[in-house]
Structure formats: C-alpha cells, structure tokens
Amino acid sequence: MEKANQSVVHEFIFQGLCNSKELQIFLFLSFSILYLMTVVGNLFVVLLIITDPHLHSPMYFLLANLSFVDFCLSSVTTPKLTTDLLKEKKTISFGGCMSQILCVHFFGGGEMVLLVTMAYDRYVAICKPLHYSSIMDRQKCIWLVLISWIVGFVHAMSQLIMILELPFCGPRVVDSFFCDIPLVLKLACTDTNTLGMLINADSGILATTCFIVLLVSYTYILLTVCLHSEGGASKALSTCTSHIIVVVLFFGPCIFIYLWPVSITWVDKFLAVFYTVITPLLNPLLPPAIYTLRNKDIKKATKKLVNQHVKSMGYS
C-alpha cells in the first residue's frame, strides 16, 4: 500500500515566471527570439569550424564543442519555457521532469569542465607558445573533451539516482519554469534535508572547484602576459575578456542557487533564466575576443562560406 501511495504523482505543475498575460506575451516573443539566435549562432559556429580546414585547430575544436553544449543546454529548458508562456496549465510528466534534471546537469556539468579545458588551452598557447602544438595535439584535445562529457554524465547520474526513488505522493507544484532539484526535493513525501545538503554539495563543489581553477588560470595568464610582453595588459584583456565574462556569468548563478543558504524565489528564477537562456547566447555573440563570431578568423571563414554559397547559386 505504501509503495502504491508513493507513485500517485504522475506529473508536475510549473508556476512559471509570472501571472500577467501581457508580460507572458512579451516574454514569449523575447525568449523565442533569444532561442532562435542561440540555435542559429551556436550551430553556425559548429558548422563553420567543421567545414573550414583553417579552423581545424585545438582552440576552434574546443569552441565547436562549447557551442554544441550551449545549444543542447538551452534546448533542454527554453522551448518548453517559451510554449508554456501561452498555456494556462503548465505541466510536465514525471519522466519528463527527471529527464530535464538529468540533461541540465549533464550539459551544465560538462560545460563547466569544458570551460576549464579551454582555459588550459589558452594557458598553453599564451604561457608556452613554443610547445603548444606538441602539448595540445589532436589526441589530447579529443581526450579532454571526452573527459568533460564523462564528468558531466557522472555528475548528472549521481544527482538523478539520489532523487529518482524518492516518494512523490502529495504536492506537485514546482515554483519555477523547469525541474530544478532543490524545488523538486521540496515535493517529496519524506524528510529530504540531509539529501538536499548532499545534492547541493555535489553541484556546489563541482561548480566552485571549476570556478576557482578558472579564476586562478586566467589570473596567471594575465600576469604572465603583462610581465613578458609589450602592451601586455591590453593584449591580455583582449585575449581573455570574453572567456572571463562567460565564466563569471555562467558559474555565478549556479554557485548562488546551490550554495546560498537563503532561497529567494524571484532571484532564483532570474538566475535560472540567465544561465539557461542568456548564457548560451554569449558564446557566439560576445564581443570582442577570442571565442566569438567577431574573431577575425571566424569572420574570414564566414565570408569565405558566404562567397562559396553565392557562387554555387550561380551569382558572379
């Protein structure tokens, strides 16, 4: 009988972002445009790097993977968030909820490690330029990317396993727009304080460790360039600015949500929107630095691709 009671909840209901019809329509249009830009921008970067031989270097190989992860991360939550803005009742099945949790932590955890890998690539390129080609060979790049996917998968599975067997037999309203673990834990029909601390520690330790490693790495890179090259400060900033901004904007909300002891609903929702909707768009569009559509190599490859397309259509 107890087991039967534990399986009563077959779906969850999202509270969403707001109740105002006018604001929901505005957000629907805004998020639709942002998601379209995210998909087009990131997939275009992936396609460009795959098709242009001049971009077959470790830096752009890692960039292509980052763009693909950003596309996947945004696609886990944004399409449903957008369509739910037009619905009176925003529901998701139990299986769909668990799938969201798995995918968000899979792609989010993988991106954290991938950003560390990209920082390592920049460290070798800037601090050990003469040994770059031997250190960052193709095989090592593939292994580094595989490690980021493996870490993301292990992290996501560890999170999912801890909540999959929890009894959900009563309340089913999630005060957000997607299944976030801290909010889903509140709906379990059992005491989850200890489990919640363990899950938050899992996510918090991964995010904080990667964040600290990244800050140390970029601080060392900046100091190295400033001390050993003319005009070092401006060159270092132009090289690393976009990466540092993406790191802060991606890790800041994650660390706040999982480690901040006091939960403020509207703040959590804003931060969740930021790292699931806004941050994936920064990679292809953030100016002006190394990992961006405004990078001169990317611009050159884009122009070449457009010219080839024009010629294939028969225009002179």
CSV table of C-alpha atoms in Angstrom, one decimal:
chain,number,residue,atom,x,y,z
A,1,MET,CA,0.0,0.0,0.0
A,2,GLU,CA,2.8,2.4,0.9
A,3,LYS,CA,4.5,1.8,-2.5
A,4,ALA,CA,1.3,2.5,-4.3
A,5,ASN,CA,0.9,5.8,-2.4
A,6,GLN,CA,4.4,6.8,-3.4
A,7,SER,CA,3.6,6.6,-7.1
A,8,VAL,CA,0.5,8.9,-7.1
A,9,VAL,CA,2.2,11.9,-8.7
A,10,HIS,CA,2.5,11.3,-12.5
A,11,GLU,CA,3.1,14.9,-13.5
A,12,PHE,CA,4.2,18.2,-12.0
A,13,ILE,CA,2.8,21.7,-12.5
A,14,PHE,CA,5.0,24.6,-13.2
A,15,GLN,CA,4.2,28.0,-11.6
A,16,GLY,CA,6.1,29.7,-14.4
A,17,LEU,CA,7.7,33.1,-14.3
A,18,CYS,CA,4.7,35.4,-13.8
A,19,ASN,CA,0.9,35.6,-13.9
A,20,SER,CA,0.5,38.7,-16.1
A,21,LYS,CA,-0.9,37.9,-19.6
A,22,GLU,CA,0.8,40.9,-21.1
A,23,LEU,CA,4.1,40.1,-19.6
A,24,GLN,CA,3.9,36.5,-20.6
A,25,ILE,CA,3.3,37.5,-24.3
A,26,PHE,CA,6.3,39.9,-24.1
A,27,LEU,CA,8.5,37.1,-22.6
A,28,PHE,CA,7.2,34.6,-25.2
A,29,LEU,CA,8.4,36.9,-28.0
A,30,SER,CA,11.7,37.8,-26.3
A,31,PHE,CA,12.6,34.2,-25.4
A,32,SER,CA,11.6,33.0,-28.9
A,33,ILE,CA,14.0,35.5,-30.5
A,34,LEU,CA,16.8,34.7,-28.0
A,35,TYR,CA,16.4,30.9,-28.5
A,36,LEU,CA,16.4,31.3,-32.3
A,37,MET,CA,19.6,33.4,-32.0
A,38,THR,CA,21.1,30.8,-29.7
A,39,VAL,CA,20.4,27.9,-32.1
A,40,VAL,CA,21.5,29.7,-35.3
A,41,GLY,CA,24.5,31.3,-33.7
A,42,ASN,CA,25.9,28.2,-32.0
A,43,LEU,CA,25.1,25.7,-34.8
A,44,PHE,CA,26.6,28.2,-37.3
A,45,VAL,CA,29.8,28.2,-35.3
A,46,VAL,CA,29.9,24.4,-35.2
A,47,LEU,CA,29.2,24.1,-39.0
A,48,LEU,CA,31.8,26.8,-39.8
A,49,ILE,CA,34.5,25.1,-37.8
A,50,ILE,CA,33.7,21.7,-39.3
A,51,THR,CA,33.7,22.9,-42.9
A,52,ASP,CA,36.7,25.3,-42.9
A,53,PRO,CA,40.1,23.5,-42.7
A,54,HIS,CA,41.8,26.7,-41.5
A,55,LEU,CA,39.8,26.4,-38.3
A,56,HIS,CA,40.8,22.8,-37.6
A,57,SER,CA,43.0,23.8,-34.6
A,58,PRO,CA,42.6,22.9,-30.9
A,59,MET,CA,41.2,26.2,-30.0
A,60,TYR,CA,38.4,26.0,-32.5
A,61,PHE,CA,37.8,22.3,-31.8
A,62,LEU,CA,37.1,23.2,-28.2
A,63,LEU,CA,35.0,26.2,-29.4
A,64,ALA,CA,32.8,23.9,-31.6
A,65,ASN,CA,32.2,21.6,-28.6
A,66,LEU,CA,31.3,24.6,-26.4
A,67,SER,CA,28.8,25.9,-29.0
A,68,PHE,CA,27.2,22.4,-29.3
A,69,VAL,CA,26.9,22.1,-25.5
A,70,ASP,CA,25.4,25.6,-25.2
A,71,PHE,CA,22.9,24.7,-27.9
A,72,CYS,CA,21.9,21.5,-26.0
A,73,LEU,CA,21.7,23.2,-22.7
A,74,SER,CA,19.4,25.9,-24.0
A,75,SER,CA,17.3,23.3,-25.8
A,76,VAL,CA,16.6,21.4,-22.6
A,77,THR,CA,14.5,24.2,-21.0
A,78,THR,CA,13.9,27.1,-23.3
A,79,PRO,CA,11.5,25.6,-25.8
A,80,LYS,CA,9.1,24.3,-23.0
A,81,LEU,CA,9.5,27.6,-21.1
A,82,THR,CA,8.5,29.5,-24.3
A,83,THR,CA,5.5,27.4,-25.2
A,84,ASP,CA,4.3,27.3,-21.5
A,85,LEU,CA,4.0,31.1,-21.5
A,86,LEU,CA,1.0,30.6,-23.8
A,87,LYS,CA,-0.6,27.9,-21.7
A,88,GLU,CA,-3.0,28.2,-18.7
A,89,LYS,CA,-1.8,24.9,-17.2
A,90,LYS,CA,1.9,24.3,-17.4
A,91,THR,CA,2.6,20.6,-16.7
A,92,ILE,CA,5.4,18.1,-17.2
A,93,SER,CA,5.3,14.3,-16.8
A,94,PHE,CA,7.3,12.7,-14.0
A,95,GLY,CA,9.6,11.1,-16.7
A,96,GLY,CA,9.9,14.5,-18.4
A,97,CYS,CA,10.9,16.1,-15.1
A,98,MET,CA,13.5,13.6,-14.4
A,99,SER,CA,14.8,13.9,-18.0
A,100,GLN,CA,15.2,17.7,-17.5
A,101,ILE,CA,17.1,17.2,-14.3
A,102,LEU,CA,19.4,14.7,-16.0
A,103,CYS,CA,20.1,16.8,-19.1
A,104,VAL,CA,20.5,20.1,-17.3
A,105,HIS,CA,23.2,18.6,-15.0
A,106,PHE,CA,24.7,16.6,-17.8
A,107,PHE,CA,25.2,19.6,-20.2
A,108,GLY,CA,25.8,22.1,-17.3
A,109,GLY,CA,28.4,19.9,-15.6
A,110,GLY,CA,30.1,19.1,-19.0
A,111,GLU,CA,30.3,22.8,-19.9
A,112,MET,CA,32.0,23.6,-16.5
A,113,VAL,CA,34.8,21.1,-17.2
A,114,LEU,CA,35.0,22.2,-20.9
A,115,LEU,CA,35.5,25.8,-19.8
A,116,VAL,CA,38.4,24.6,-17.6
A,117,THR,CA,39.8,22.7,-20.6
A,118,MET,CA,39.6,25.9,-22.8
A,119,ALA,CA,41.4,27.8,-20.1
A,120,TYR,CA,44.1,25.2,-20.1
A,121,ASP,CA,44.3,25.6,-23.9
A,122,ARG,CA,44.7,29.4,-23.5
A,123,TYR,CA,47.3,28.9,-20.8
A,124,VAL,CA,49.5,26.7,-23.0
A,125,ALA,CA,49.0,29.0,-26.0
A,126,ILE,CA,50.0,32.2,-24.1
A,127,CYS,CA,52.4,30.9,-21.5
A,128,LYS,CA,54.1,28.1,-23.5
A,129,PRO,CA,53.7,29.1,-27.2
A,130,LEU,CA,56.7,27.2,-28.4
A,131,HIS,CA,55.4,23.9,-27.1
A,132,TYR,CA,51.7,24.5,-28.0
A,133,SER,CA,51.5,22.2,-31.0
A,134,SER,CA,53.2,19.3,-29.1
A,135,ILE,CA,51.1,19.7,-25.9
A,136,MET,CA,47.7,20.3,-27.5
A,137,ASP,CA,47.8,17.7,-30.2
A,138,ARG,CA,44.6,16.2,-31.7
A,139,GLN,CA,44.5,13.1,-29.5
A,140,LYS,CA,44.8,15.1,-26.3
A,141,CYS,CA,42.1,17.5,-27.4
A,142,ILE,CA,39.7,14.6,-28.0
A,143,TRP,CA,40.5,13.1,-24.6
A,144,LEU,CA,40.0,16.4,-22.8
A,145,VAL,CA,36.6,16.8,-24.5
A,146,LEU,CA,35.7,13.2,-23.7
A,147,ILE,CA,36.6,13.8,-20.0
A,148,SER,CA,34.3,16.8,-19.9
A,149,TRP,CA,31.4,14.7,-21.2
A,150,ILE,CA,32.2,11.9,-18.8
A,151,VAL,CA,32.3,14.2,-15.8
A,152,GLY,CA,29.1,15.8,-16.9
A,153,PHE,CA,27.4,12.3,-17.2
A,154,VAL,CA,28.7,11.0,-13.9
A,155,HIS,CA,27.6,14.3,-12.1
A,156,ALA,CA,24.1,14.1,-13.7
A,157,MET,CA,23.6,10.4,-12.9
A,158,SER,CA,24.7,11.0,-9.3
A,159,GLN,CA,22.1,13.7,-8.9
A,160,LEU,CA,19.4,11.7,-10.6
A,161,ILE,CA,20.0,8.5,-8.7
A,162,MET,CA,19.6,10.3,-5.4
A,163,ILE,CA,16.1,11.6,-6.2
A,164,LEU,CA,14.7,9.0,-8.6
A,165,GLU,CA,13.4,6.7,-5.8
A,166,LEU,CA,12.0,9.5,-3.6
A,167,PRO,CA,8.3,9.2,-2.8
A,168,PHE,CA,6.2,11.8,-4.5
A,169,CYS,CA,2.7,11.4,-3.3
A,170,GLY,CA,1.3,14.8,-2.5
A,171,PRO,CA,2.1,18.4,-3.6
A,172,ARG,CA,3.2,18.6,-7.2
A,173,VAL,CA,3.6,22.4,-7.9
A,174,VAL,CA,7.1,23.4,-8.9
A,175,ASP,CA,7.6,27.1,-8.3
A,176,SER,CA,9.8,27.6,-11.4
A,177,PHE,CA,9.7,27.0,-15.2
A,178,PHE,CA,11.7,23.8,-15.2
A,179,CYS,CA,12.5,20.9,-12.9
A,180,ASP,CA,15.3,22.2,-10.7
A,181,ILE,CA,16.5,19.7,-8.0
A,182,PRO,CA,16.1,22.0,-4.9
A,183,LEU,CA,12.5,22.7,-5.8
A,184,VAL,CA,11.6,19.1,-6.7
A,185,LEU,CA,13.1,17.9,-3.4
A,186,LYS,CA,10.5,20.0,-1.5
A,187,LEU,CA,7.7,18.0,-3.1
A,188,ALA,CA,8.9,14.6,-1.8
A,189,CYS,CA,6.8,13.0,0.9
A,190,THR,CA,9.7,12.4,3.2
A,191,ASP,CA,12.4,14.4,5.1
A,192,THR,CA,15.0,15.5,2.5
A,193,ASN,CA,17.1,17.9,4.5
A,194,THR,CA,20.2,15.6,4.6
A,195,LEU,CA,19.7,14.5,1.0
A,196,GLY,CA,19.3,18.1,-0.1
A,197,MET,CA,22.6,19.1,1.6
A,198,LEU,CA,24.3,16.2,-0.2
A,199,ILE,CA,22.9,17.1,-3.6
A,200,ASN,CA,23.7,20.8,-3.2
A,201,ALA,CA,27.2,19.9,-2.0
A,202,ASP,CA,27.7,17.7,-5.1
A,203,SER,CA,26.7,20.5,-7.5
A,204,GLY,CA,28.3,23.2,-5.4
A,205,ILE,CA,31.7,21.5,-5.1
A,206,LEU,CA,31.8,20.9,-8.9
A,207,ALA,CA,30.9,24.5,-9.7
A,208,THR,CA,33.1,26.1,-7.1
A,209,THR,CA,36.1,23.9,-7.9
A,210,CYS,CA,35.9,24.7,-11.6
A,211,PHE,CA,35.3,28.4,-10.9
A,212,ILE,CA,38.3,28.7,-8.6
A,213,VAL,CA,40.5,26.8,-11.1
A,214,LEU,CA,39.4,29.1,-13.9
A,215,LEU,CA,40.0,32.3,-11.9
A,216,VAL,CA,43.5,31.1,-10.9
A,217,SER,CA,44.2,30.1,-14.5
A,218,TYR,CA,43.2,33.4,-16.0
A,219,THR,CA,44.9,35.4,-13.3
A,220,TYR,CA,48.1,33.6,-14.1
A,221,ILE,CA,47.6,34.1,-17.8
A,222,LEU,CA,47.0,37.9,-17.4
A,223,LEU,CA,50.0,38.3,-15.1
A,224,THR,CA,52.2,36.3,-17.5
A,225,VAL,CA,51.3,38.4,-20.5
A,226,CYS,CA,51.6,41.7,-18.5
A,227,LEU,CA,55.1,40.9,-17.3
A,228,HIS,CA,56.5,39.4,-20.5
A,229,SER,CA,55.1,41.3,-23.4
A,230,GLU,CA,54.9,44.9,-24.6
A,231,GLY,CA,51.5,46.3,-24.2
A,232,GLY,CA,50.8,43.2,-22.2
A,233,ALA,CA,47.8,44.5,-20.2
A,234,SER,CA,45.7,45.4,-23.3
A,235,LYS,CA,46.7,42.2,-25.1
A,236,ALA,CA,45.9,40.0,-22.2
A,237,LEU,CA,42.5,41.7,-21.7
A,238,SER,CA,41.6,41.4,-25.4
A,239,THR,CA,42.6,37.7,-25.3
A,240,CYS,CA,40.7,36.7,-22.2
A,241,THR,CA,37.9,39.2,-21.6
A,242,SER,CA,35.1,37.3,-23.2
A,243,HIS,CA,36.1,34.0,-21.6
A,244,ILE,CA,36.3,35.5,-18.2
A,245,ILE,CA,32.8,37.2,-18.6
A,246,VAL,CA,31.3,33.9,-19.7
A,247,VAL,CA,32.8,32.1,-16.8
A,248,VAL,CA,31.5,34.6,-14.2
A,249,LEU,CA,28.0,34.8,-15.8
A,250,PHE,CA,27.7,31.0,-16.1
A,251,PHE,CA,29.2,30.0,-12.7
A,252,GLY,CA,27.8,32.9,-10.6
A,253,PRO,CA,24.1,31.9,-10.8
A,254,CYS,CA,24.9,28.1,-10.4
A,255,ILE,CA,27.0,28.7,-7.3
A,256,PHE,CA,24.4,31.1,-5.8
A,257,ILE,CA,21.5,28.8,-6.4
A,258,TYR,CA,23.2,25.7,-4.9
A,259,LEU,CA,25.3,27.2,-2.1
A,260,TRP,CA,23.4,30.3,-0.9
A,261,PRO,CA,21.7,29.3,2.3
A,262,VAL,CA,18.6,31.6,1.8
A,263,SER,CA,16.3,30.9,-1.2
A,264,ILE,CA,14.6,33.9,-2.7
A,265,THR,CA,12.1,32.7,-5.4
A,266,TRP,CA,12.3,35.6,-7.8
A,267,VAL,CA,16.1,35.7,-7.6
A,268,ASP,CA,16.4,32.0,-8.2
A,269,LYS,CA,14.1,32.3,-11.2
A,270,PHE,CA,16.0,35.2,-12.7
A,271,LEU,CA,19.3,33.4,-12.3
A,272,ALA,CA,17.9,30.2,-13.7
A,273,VAL,CA,16.7,32.1,-16.8
A,274,PHE,CA,20.1,33.7,-17.0
A,275,TYR,CA,22.2,30.6,-17.2
A,276,THR,CA,19.7,28.5,-19.3
A,277,VAL,CA,18.6,31.2,-21.8
A,278,ILE,CA,21.0,34.1,-21.8
A,279,THR,CA,24.5,32.5,-21.2
A,280,PRO,CA,24.3,30.0,-24.1
A,281,LEU,CA,23.9,33.0,-26.4
A,282,LEU,CA,27.0,34.7,-25.2
A,283,ASN,CA,29.5,32.2,-26.8
A,284,PRO,CA,28.9,33.1,-30.5
A,285,LEU,CA,28.0,36.8,-30.0
A,286,LEU,CA,30.1,38.2,-27.1
A,287,PRO,CA,32.5,40.9,-28.5
A,288,PRO,CA,35.3,41.3,-29.0
A,289,ALA,CA,37.7,38.5,-28.1
A,290,ILE,CA,39.0,35.0,-29.0
A,291,TYR,CA,35.9,32.8,-28.8
A,292,THR,CA,33.3,34.8,-30.8
A,293,LEU,CA,31.8,35.3,-34.3
A,294,ARG,CA,33.6,38.7,-34.3
A,295,ASN,CA,37.0,36.9,-34.1
A,296,LYS,CA,38.9,37.7,-37.4
A,297,ASP,CA,39.4,34.0,-38.3
A,298,ILE,CA,35.8,33.3,-37.8
A,299,LYS,CA,34.8,36.4,-39.8
A,300,LYS,CA,37.2,35.4,-42.6
A,301,ALA,CA,35.7,31.8,-42.7
A,302,THR,CA,32.2,33.2,-42.7
A,303,LYS,CA,33.0,35.5,-45.6
A,304,LYS,CA,34.5,32.5,-47.5
A,305,LEU,CA,31.5,30.3,-46.8
A,306,VAL,CA,29.1,33.1,-48.0
A,307,ASN,CA,31.1,33.6,-51.2
A,308,GLN,CA,31.1,29.9,-51.9
A,309,HIS,CA,27.3,29.7,-51.4
A,310,VAL,CA,26.8,32.7,-53.7
A,311,LYS,CA,28.9,31.1,-56.4
A,312,SER,CA,27.1,27.8,-56.1
A,313,MET,CA,23.8,29.6,-56.7
A,314,GLY,CA,25.2,31.0,-60.0
A,315,TYR,CA,25.9,34.6,-59.0
A,316,SER,CA,29.1,36.2,-60.0
